[in-house]
PDB file of C-alpha atoms and ligand atoms in Angstrom:
ATOM      1  CA  MET A   1     -18.153   6.382   5.707  1.00  0.00           C
ATOM      2  CA  GLY A   2     -15.028   8.841   5.261  1.00  0.00           C
ATOM      3  CA  VAL A   3     -12.432   6.908   3.853  1.00  0.00           C
ATOM      4  CA  VAL A   4      -9.663   8.010   2.787  1.00  0.00           C
ATOM      5  CA  ALA A   5      -6.452   6.026   1.472  1.00  0.00           C
ATOM      6  CA  LEU A   6      -3.112   6.773   2.970  1.00  0.00           C
ATOM      7  CA  VAL A   7      -0.086   6.296   0.446  1.00  0.00           C
ATOM      8  CA  PRO A   8       3.034   5.917   1.406  1.00  0.00           C
ATOM      9  CA  ALA A   9       5.383   7.017  -1.950  1.00  0.00           C
ATOM     10  CA  ALA A  10       8.564   9.051   0.170  1.00  0.00           C
ATOM     11  CA  GLY A  11      11.038   6.261  -0.554  1.00  0.00           C
ATOM     12  CA  ARG A  12      13.758   6.721  -2.567  1.00  0.00           C
ATOM     13  CA  GLY A  13      13.071   3.262  -4.927  1.00  0.00           C
ATOM     14  CA  GLU A  14      17.170   2.403  -4.700  1.00  0.00           C
ATOM     15  CA  ARG A  15      16.375  -1.345  -6.149  1.00  0.00           C
ATOM     16  CA  LEU A  16      14.872  -0.114  -9.010  1.00  0.00           C
ATOM     17  CA  GLY A  17      17.596   1.386  -9.676  1.00  0.00           C
ATOM     18  CA  TYR A  18      16.110   4.520 -11.840  1.00  0.00           C
ATOM     19  CA  GLY A  19      17.399   7.187 -10.517  1.00  0.00           C
ATOM     20  CA  MET A  20      14.436   8.620  -9.677  1.00  0.00           C
ATOM     21  CA  PRO A  21      11.801   7.634  -5.994  1.00  0.00           C
ATOM     22  CA  LYS A  22      10.235   4.905  -7.255  1.00  0.00           C
ATOM     23  CA  ALA A  23       6.220   5.897  -7.391  1.00  0.00           C
ATOM     24  CA  LEU A  24       7.631   8.571 -10.286  1.00  0.00           C
ATOM     25  CA  VAL A  25       9.090   5.988 -12.107  1.00  0.00           C
ATOM     26  CA  PRO A  26       6.371   5.675 -15.695  1.00  0.00           C
ATOM     27  CA  VAL A  27       4.845   2.551 -17.287  1.00  0.00           C
ATOM     28  CA  ASN A  28       4.056   3.368 -20.295  1.00  0.00           C
ATOM     29  CA  GLY A  29       3.893   6.855 -20.315  1.00  0.00           C
ATOM     30  CA  VAL A  30       2.221   7.016 -17.065  1.00  0.00           C
ATOM     31  CA  PRO A  31       4.119   7.303 -13.253  1.00  0.00           C
ATOM     32  CA  LEU A  32       3.337   4.626 -10.926  1.00  0.00           C
ATOM     33  CA  LEU A  33       1.820   6.706  -8.422  1.00  0.00           C
ATOM     34  CA  VAL A  34      -0.501   8.111 -10.231  1.00  0.00           C
ATOM     35  CA  ARG A  35      -1.559   4.770 -11.533  1.00  0.00           C
ATOM     36  CA  ALA A  36      -2.041   4.001  -8.160  1.00  0.00           C
ATOM     37  CA  VAL A  37      -4.007   6.865  -7.074  1.00  0.00           C
ATOM     38  CA  ARG A  38      -6.413   6.361  -9.976  1.00  0.00           C
ATOM     39  CA  GLY A  39      -7.057   3.354  -8.904  1.00  0.00           C
ATOM     40  CA  LEU A  40      -8.353   4.016  -5.838  1.00  0.00           C
ATOM     41  CA  LEU A  41     -10.365   7.007  -7.179  1.00  0.00           C
ATOM     42  CA  ASP A  42     -11.256   4.521  -9.945  1.00  0.00           C
ATOM     43  CA  SER A  43     -12.732   2.277  -7.000  1.00  0.00           C
ATOM     44  CA  GLY A  44     -15.628   4.782  -6.313  1.00  0.00           C
ATOM     45  CA  ARG A  45     -14.843   4.014  -2.622  1.00  0.00           C
ATOM     46  CA  VAL A  46     -12.391   6.293  -1.680  1.00  0.00           C
ATOM     47  CA  ARG A  47     -13.467   9.529  -1.653  1.00  0.00           C
ATOM     48  CA  HIS A  48      -9.459  11.319  -0.515  1.00  0.00           C
ATOM     49  CA  VAL A  49      -6.188  10.225  -0.787  1.00  0.00           C
ATOM     50  CA  VAL A  50      -3.320  11.221   1.156  1.00  0.00           C
ATOM     51  CA  VAL A  51       0.150  10.420  -0.871  1.00  0.00           C
ATOM     52  CA  ALA A  52       3.246  11.193   1.138  1.00  0.00           C
ATOM     53  CA  ALA A  53       6.118  12.357  -1.017  1.00  0.00           C
ATOM     54  CA  PRO A  54       9.993  12.477  -0.659  1.00  0.00           C
ATOM     55  CA  PRO A  55       9.894  15.530   1.621  1.00  0.00           C
ATOM     56  CA  ALA A  56      12.057  17.380  -1.577  1.00  0.00           C
ATOM     57  CA  ASP A  57       9.958  16.093  -3.896  1.00  0.00           C
ATOM     58  CA  VAL A  58       6.474  17.094  -2.415  1.00  0.00           C
ATOM     59  CA  ASP A  59       5.965  20.116  -5.417  1.00  0.00           C
ATOM     60  CA  VAL A  60       6.542  18.004  -8.049  1.00  0.00           C
ATOM     61  CA  VAL A  61       4.247  15.209  -6.896  1.00  0.00           C
ATOM     62  CA  SER A  62       1.618  17.881  -6.021  1.00  0.00           C
ATOM     63  CA  THR A  63       1.934  19.066  -9.921  1.00  0.00           C
ATOM     64  CA  VAL A  64       2.149  15.410 -10.997  1.00  0.00           C
ATOM     65  CA  THR A  65      -1.356  13.879  -8.714  1.00  0.00           C
ATOM     66  CA  ALA A  66      -3.653  17.063  -9.465  1.00  0.00           C
ATOM     67  CA  PRO A  67      -5.054  15.761 -12.271  1.00  0.00           C
ATOM     68  CA  SER A  68      -6.211  12.830 -10.970  1.00  0.00           C
ATOM     69  CA  ALA A  69      -9.084  14.482  -8.335  1.00  0.00           C
ATOM     70  CA  SER A  70     -12.231  14.789  -9.577  1.00  0.00           C
ATOM     71  CA  ALA A  71     -15.404  15.707  -8.386  1.00  0.00           C
ATOM     72  CA  GLY A  72     -15.473  12.277  -6.859  1.00  0.00           C
ATOM     73  CA  GLY A  73     -12.189  13.022  -4.826  1.00  0.00           C
ATOM     74  CA  ALA A  74      -9.450  15.168  -3.763  1.00  0.00           C
ATOM     75  CA  VAL A  75      -5.430  14.301  -3.999  1.00  0.00           C
ATOM     76  CA  HIS A  76      -3.284  15.851  -0.953  1.00  0.00           C
ATOM     77  CA  VAL A  77       0.530  15.431  -0.748  1.00  0.00           C
ATOM     78  CA  VAL A  78       2.612  15.511   2.714  1.00  0.00           C
ATOM     79  CA  ALA A  79       5.568  14.800   3.153  1.00  0.00           C
ATOM     80  CA  GLY A  80       6.788  11.704   4.359  1.00  0.00           C
ATOM     81  CA  GLY A  81       9.389  10.804   6.926  1.00  0.00           C
ATOM     82  CA  ALA A  82      12.507   8.392   6.868  1.00  0.00           C
ATOM     83  CA  GLU A  83      10.925   5.296   7.398  1.00  0.00           C
ATOM     84  CA  ARG A  84       7.202   3.544   5.037  1.00  0.00           C
ATOM     85  CA  SER A  85       5.802   3.881   9.266  1.00  0.00           C
ATOM     86  CA  ASP A  86       6.876   6.722   9.634  1.00  0.00           C
ATOM     87  CA  SER A  87       4.913   8.204   6.001  1.00  0.00           C
ATOM     88  CA  VAL A  88       2.349   6.449   6.993  1.00  0.00           C
ATOM     89  CA  ARG A  89       1.836   7.960  10.569  1.00  0.00           C
ATOM     90  CA  LEU A  90       2.343  12.011   9.095  1.00  0.00           C
ATOM     91  CA  ALA A  91      -0.303  10.798   6.678  1.00  0.00           C
ATOM     92  CA  LEU A  92      -2.847   8.726   8.784  1.00  0.00           C
ATOM     93  CA  GLU A  93      -2.378  12.310  11.750  1.00  0.00           C
ATOM     94  CA  TYR A  94      -2.675  15.182   8.530  1.00  0.00           C
ATOM     95  CA  ALA A  95      -5.627  12.728   7.091  1.00  0.00           C
ATOM     96  CA  LEU A  96      -7.235  12.566  10.833  1.00  0.00           C
ATOM     97  CA  ARG A  97      -6.525  16.880  11.218  1.00  0.00           C
ATOM     98  CA  GLU A  98      -7.495  17.893   8.289  1.00  0.00           C
ATOM     99  CA  ILE A  99     -10.262  15.493   6.866  1.00  0.00           C
ATOM    100  CA  PRO A 100     -13.044  15.968   8.377  1.00  0.00           C
ATOM    101  CA  GLY A 101     -14.920  12.152   8.953  1.00  0.00           C
ATOM    102  CA  THR A 102     -12.323   9.945   8.522  1.00  0.00           C
ATOM    103  CA  THR A 103     -13.910   7.024   9.567  1.00  0.00           C
ATOM    104  CA  VAL A 104     -12.100   4.358   7.819  1.00  0.00           C
ATOM    105  CA  VAL A 105      -7.923   4.522   6.233  1.00  0.00           C
ATOM    106  CA  LEU A 106      -6.731   2.437   4.064  1.00  0.00           C
ATOM    107  CA  VAL A 107      -3.099   2.379   3.369  1.00  0.00           C
ATOM    108  CA  HIS A 108      -2.000   1.307  -0.501  1.00  0.00           C
ATOM    109  CA  ASP A 109       1.461   0.931  -1.574  1.00  0.00           C
ATOM    110  CA  ALA A 110       1.763   3.210  -4.821  1.00  0.00           C
ATOM    111  CA  ALA A 111       4.093   0.278  -5.716  1.00  0.00           C
ATOM    112  CA  ARG A 112       0.650  -1.884  -6.623  1.00  0.00           C
ATOM    113  CA  ALA A 113      -0.190   0.420  -9.087  1.00  0.00           C
ATOM    114  CA  PHE A 114      -2.287  -1.876 -11.348  1.00  0.00           C
ATOM    115  CA  THR A 115      -4.226  -3.047  -8.027  1.00  0.00           C
ATOM    116  CA  PRO A 116      -7.780  -3.730  -9.166  1.00  0.00           C
ATOM    117  CA  SER A 117     -10.659  -1.581  -8.116  1.00  0.00           C
ATOM    118  CA  ALA A 118     -12.447  -4.933  -6.276  1.00  0.00           C
ATOM    119  CA  VAL A 119      -9.755  -5.418  -4.116  1.00  0.00           C
ATOM    120  CA  VAL A 120      -9.715  -1.819  -2.610  1.00  0.00           C
ATOM    121  CA  ALA A 121     -13.608  -2.483  -2.662  1.00  0.00           C
ATOM    122  CA  ALA A 122     -13.574  -5.973  -0.902  1.00  0.00           C
ATOM    123  CA  VAL A 123     -11.404  -3.873   1.304  1.00  0.00           C
ATOM    124  CA  VAL A 124     -13.566  -0.913   1.958  1.00  0.00           C
ATOM    125  CA  ASP A 125     -16.700  -3.217   2.033  1.00  0.00           C
ATOM    126  CA  ALA A 126     -15.215  -6.110   4.896  1.00  0.00           C
ATOM    127  CA  VAL A 127     -14.064  -2.800   7.294  1.00  0.00           C
ATOM    128  CA  GLU A 128     -17.840  -1.388   6.750  1.00  0.00           C
ATOM    129  CA  ALA A 129     -19.040  -4.368   7.896  1.00  0.00           C
ATOM    130  CA  GLY A 130     -17.532  -3.784  11.163  1.00  0.00           C
ATOM    131  CA  HIS A 131     -13.897  -5.553  10.481  1.00  0.00           C
ATOM    132  CA  PRO A 132     -11.502  -3.368  12.239  1.00  0.00           C
ATOM    133  CA  ALA A 133      -8.049  -4.723  10.010  1.00  0.00           C
ATOM    134  CA  VAL A 134      -8.407  -6.024   6.545  1.00  0.00           C
ATOM    135  CA  VAL A 135      -5.538  -7.179   4.094  1.00  0.00           C
ATOM    136  CA  PRO A 136      -5.538  -8.559   0.811  1.00  0.00           C
ATOM    137  CA  VAL A 137      -3.809 -11.738   0.495  1.00  0.00           C
ATOM    138  CA  LEU A 138      -2.806 -14.292  -1.938  1.00  0.00           C
ATOM    139  CA  PRO A 139      -2.459 -18.540  -1.518  1.00  0.00           C
ATOM    140  CA  VAL A 140       1.511 -19.114  -1.353  1.00  0.00           C
ATOM    141  CA  THR A 141       2.984 -21.092  -4.439  1.00  0.00           C
ATOM    142  CA  ASP A 142       6.068 -21.382  -3.570  1.00  0.00           C
ATOM    143  CA  THR A 143       7.441 -24.149  -0.798  1.00  0.00           C
ATOM    144  CA  VAL A 144       8.490 -21.568   1.860  1.00  0.00           C
ATOM    145  CA  LYS A 145      11.821 -22.369   4.816  1.00  0.00           C
ATOM    146  CA  GLU A 146      12.618 -20.788   8.034  1.00  0.00           C
ATOM    147  CA  VAL A 147      16.791 -19.970   8.319  1.00  0.00           C
ATOM    148  CA  ASP A 148      19.009 -19.551  10.472  1.00  0.00           C
ATOM    149  CA  ASP A 149      22.084 -17.487  10.923  1.00  0.00           C
ATOM    150  CA  ARG A 150      23.635 -19.978   8.488  1.00  0.00           C
ATOM    151  CA  GLY A 151      21.775 -20.356   6.070  1.00  0.00           C
ATOM    152  CA  VAL A 152      20.419 -23.785   7.340  1.00  0.00           C
ATOM    153  CA  VAL A 153      16.791 -24.475   7.304  1.00  0.00           C
ATOM    154  CA  THR A 154      15.031 -24.790  10.928  1.00  0.00           C
ATOM    155  CA  SER A 155      11.164 -25.242   9.653  1.00  0.00           C
ATOM    156  CA  THR A 156       9.333 -25.812   6.660  1.00  0.00           C
ATOM    157  CA  PRO A 157       5.799 -24.249   7.341  1.00  0.00           C
ATOM    158  CA  ASP A 158       2.357 -25.399   6.027  1.00  0.00           C
ATOM    159  CA  ARG A 159       1.953 -24.150   2.865  1.00  0.00           C
ATOM    160  CA  ALA A 160      -1.798 -24.522   3.080  1.00  0.00           C
ATOM    161  CA  ARG A 161      -1.807 -21.949   5.981  1.00  0.00           C
ATOM    162  CA  LEU A 162       0.860 -18.868   4.365  1.00  0.00           C
ATOM    163  CA  ARG A 163      -0.752 -16.418   2.609  1.00  0.00           C
ATOM    164  CA  ILE A 164       0.698 -13.229   0.599  1.00  0.00           C
ATOM    165  CA  VAL A 165      -0.107  -9.899   1.757  1.00  0.00           C
ATOM    166  CA  GLN A 166      -0.697  -7.349  -0.772  1.00  0.00           C
ATOM    167  CA  THR A 167      -1.631  -4.011  -0.140  1.00  0.00           C
ATOM    168  CA  PRO A 168      -4.185  -1.485   0.399  1.00  0.00           C
ATOM    169  CA  GLN A 169      -5.010  -2.840   4.142  1.00  0.00           C
ATOM    170  CA  GLY A 170      -7.747  -1.777   5.325  1.00  0.00           C
ATOM    171  CA  PHE A 171      -8.848   0.036   9.144  1.00  0.00           C
ATOM    172  CA  ALA A 172     -11.005   1.463  11.461  1.00  0.00           C
ATOM    173  CA  ALA A 173      -9.432   4.697  11.537  1.00  0.00           C
ATOM    174  CA  ASP A 174      -8.687   4.495  15.620  1.00  0.00           C
ATOM    175  CA  VAL A 175      -7.786   0.912  15.577  1.00  0.00           C
ATOM    176  CA  LEU A 176      -4.563   2.123  12.964  1.00  0.00           C
ATOM    177  CA  LEU A 177      -4.345   5.057  14.779  1.00  0.00           C
ATOM    178  CA  ARG A 178      -3.528   3.014  18.176  1.00  0.00           C
ATOM    179  CA  ALA A 179      -1.326   0.904  16.157  1.00  0.00           C
ATOM    180  CA  HIS A 180       0.827   3.518  15.226  1.00  0.00           C
ATOM    181  CA  GLU A 181       1.403   5.300  18.316  1.00  0.00           C
ATOM    182  CA  SER A 182       2.203   1.951  20.147  1.00  0.00           C
ATOM    183  CA  GLY A 183       5.973   2.446  19.201  1.00  0.00           C
ATOM    184  CA  LEU A 184       6.114  -1.351  18.163  1.00  0.00           C
ATOM    185  CA  HIS A 185       7.629  -2.272  14.777  1.00  0.00           C
ATOM    186  CA  ALA A 186       6.283  -4.412  11.849  1.00  0.00           C
ATOM    187  CA  THR A 187       6.317  -5.351   8.450  1.00  0.00           C
ATOM    188  CA  ASP A 188       2.935  -4.036   7.545  1.00  0.00           C
ATOM    189  CA  ASP A 189       0.808  -1.741   9.412  1.00  0.00           C
ATOM    190  CA  ALA A 190      -1.399  -4.832   9.559  1.00  0.00           C
ATOM    191  CA  GLY A 191       1.466  -6.421  11.876  1.00  0.00           C
ATOM    192  CA  LEU A 192       1.348  -3.719  13.888  1.00  0.00           C
ATOM    193  CA  VAL A 193      -2.556  -3.978  14.548  1.00  0.00           C
ATOM    194  CA  GLU A 194      -1.404  -8.153  15.052  1.00  0.00           C
ATOM    195  CA  ARG A 195       0.420  -7.238  18.165  1.00  0.00           C
ATOM    196  CA  LEU A 196      -2.318  -4.478  19.527  1.00  0.00           C
ATOM    197  CA  GLY A 197      -4.273  -8.169  19.697  1.00  0.00           C
ATOM    198  CA  VAL A 198      -6.845  -6.590  17.497  1.00  0.00           C
ATOM    199  CA  PRO A 199      -8.048  -9.920  14.399  1.00  0.00           C
ATOM    200  CA  VAL A 200      -7.097  -8.881  10.925  1.00  0.00           C
ATOM    201  CA  LEU A 201      -9.453 -10.569   8.846  1.00  0.00           C
ATOM    202  CA  THR A 202      -8.003 -11.645   4.809  1.00  0.00           C
ATOM    203  CA  VAL A 203      -9.578 -11.048   1.492  1.00  0.00           C
ATOM    204  CA  PRO A 204      -8.504 -11.644  -2.179  1.00  0.00           C
ATOM    205  CA  GLY A 205      -6.466 -10.157  -3.722  1.00  0.00           C
ATOM    206  CA  HIS A 206      -5.188  -9.846  -7.127  1.00  0.00           C
ATOM    207  CA  GLN A 207      -2.181 -10.482  -9.048  1.00  0.00           C
ATOM    208  CA  ASP A 208      -2.086  -7.672 -11.043  1.00  0.00           C
ATOM    209  CA  ALA A 209      -1.375  -5.775  -7.332  1.00  0.00           C
ATOM    210  CA  LEU A 210       2.244  -7.322  -7.715  1.00  0.00           C
ATOM    211  CA  LYS A 211       5.135  -4.700  -5.577  1.00  0.00           C
ATOM    212  CA  ILE A 212       7.544  -3.126  -8.251  1.00  0.00           C
ATOM    213  CA  THR A 213      10.582  -3.589  -6.661  1.00  0.00           C
ATOM    214  CA  THR A 214      13.173  -4.755  -8.913  1.00  0.00           C
ATOM    215  CA  PRO A 215      13.947  -4.054 -12.119  1.00  0.00           C
ATOM    216  CA  PHE A 216      12.787  -7.378 -12.797  1.00  0.00           C
ATOM    217  CA  ASP A 217       9.461  -6.511 -11.876  1.00  0.00           C
ATOM    218  CA  LEU A 218       8.383  -3.272 -13.938  1.00  0.00           C
ATOM    219  CA  ALA A 219       9.413  -5.317 -16.938  1.00  0.00           C
ATOM    220  CA  VAL A 220       7.053  -7.078 -16.255  1.00  0.00           C
ATOM    221  CA  ALA A 221       4.048  -4.593 -15.534  1.00  0.00           C
ATOM    222  CA  ARG A 222       5.351  -2.676 -18.942  1.00  0.00           C
ATOM    223  CA  ALA A 223       4.500  -6.385 -20.706  1.00  0.00           C
ATOM    224  CA  LEU A 224       0.913  -6.999 -18.505  1.00  0.00           C
ATOM    225  CA  PHE A 225      -0.441  -3.060 -18.651  1.00  0.00           C
ATOM    226  CA  PRO A 226      -0.487  -0.438 -21.903  1.00  0.00           C
ATOM    227  CA  GLU A 227      -0.280   2.073 -23.106  1.00  0.00           C
ATOM    228  CA  ASP A 228      -3.730   3.113 -23.164  1.00  0.00           C
ATOM    229  CA  GLY A 229      -4.662   0.796 -19.527  1.00  0.00           C
ATOM    230  CA  ARG A 230      -4.615   2.382 -15.784  1.00  0.00           C
TER     231      ARG A 230
HETATM  232  O1  C5P B 301      11.092   0.715   0.377  1.00  0.00           O
HETATM  233  P1  C5P B 301       9.849  -0.196  -0.232  1.00  0.00           P
HETATM  234  O2  C5P B 301       9.343  -0.636  -1.796  1.00  0.00           O
HETATM  235  O3  C5P B 301       9.151  -2.364   0.966  1.00  0.00           O
HETATM  236  O4  C5P B 301       8.623   0.613   0.176  1.00  0.00           O
HETATM  237  C1  C5P B 301       7.016   0.735   0.313  1.00  0.00           C
HETATM  238  C2  C5P B 301       6.407   1.696  -0.233  1.00  0.00           C
HETATM  239  O5  C5P B 301       6.447   3.200   1.402  1.00  0.00           O
HETATM  240  C3  C5P B 301       6.809   2.586  -1.286  1.00  0.00           C
HETATM  241  O6  C5P B 301       5.567   2.743  -1.795  1.00  0.00           O
HETATM  242  C4  C5P B 301       8.039   3.536  -0.814  1.00  0.00           C
HETATM  243  O7  C5P B 301       7.732   4.395  -1.518  1.00  0.00           O
HETATM  244  C5  C5P B 301       6.763   3.892   0.394  1.00  0.00           C
HETATM  245  N1  C5P B 301       8.572   4.514   1.336  1.00  0.00           N
HETATM  246  C6  C5P B 301       7.891   5.591   2.321  1.00  0.00           C
HETATM  247  N2  C5P B 301       8.276   6.165   3.077  1.00  0.00           N
HETATM  248  C7  C5P B 301       9.804   5.733   3.873  1.00  0.00           C
HETATM  249  C8  C5P B 301      10.484   4.482   2.799  1.00  0.00           C
HETATM  250  C9  C5P B 301       9.308   3.300   1.811  1.00  0.00           C
HETATM  251  O8  C5P B 301       6.453   5.909   2.213  1.00  0.00           O
HETATM  252  N3  C5P B 301      10.735   6.467   4.024  1.00  0.00           N
END
């Protein structure tokens, strides 16, 4: 099957406070985006990666990611949109238009640059086994409270039933397209698919797939992942 990974990387990354798009921020010499793209292609399960870049940075992102392409994998760069969901939709439309045989689509945040290849493979395997939507998850170790507008606790969900959701999220291509054409809103792609009433399967994620959002996360990544690693 044709597996295409979409990488929304068009955010400004302001919470990181680095003065450049987060995707281009280096961790021990290698930009997050490059690490993310290599991780997808190194899994051996992804043939094409479509990166959504900040519109003003399409050329620089193309230059930075081009060396990651190989005989086994191609990298394409498109201009992203105003919101993350717009960037995903634009990359998806590109894939369906330009990459023949796109049947399975992954959506992977550049910020999860250290996701192990085994997680990518597990997501692809589950979609190829017939699950229309698949997300990697971790158990929740903190107790989570729901609060009202004043910050007063309204409920305490059973922690045993909660999961932290990571990427790549995997979908049958037609299901993801339907979700993005629905006009619904959600904070992740699986959330859109859920709203269509499509079942979303979970598979085990990995702590290394942490999302690098704040300077603290960046410091953790720099400490954990050596110069010559991915
Ligand atoms: O801001 P946040 O970390 O939640 O963004 C998640 C991902 O979505 C990031 O990789 C970011 O670059 C991407 N994004 C995008 N287009 C936007 C906003 C965010 O591709 N307009």
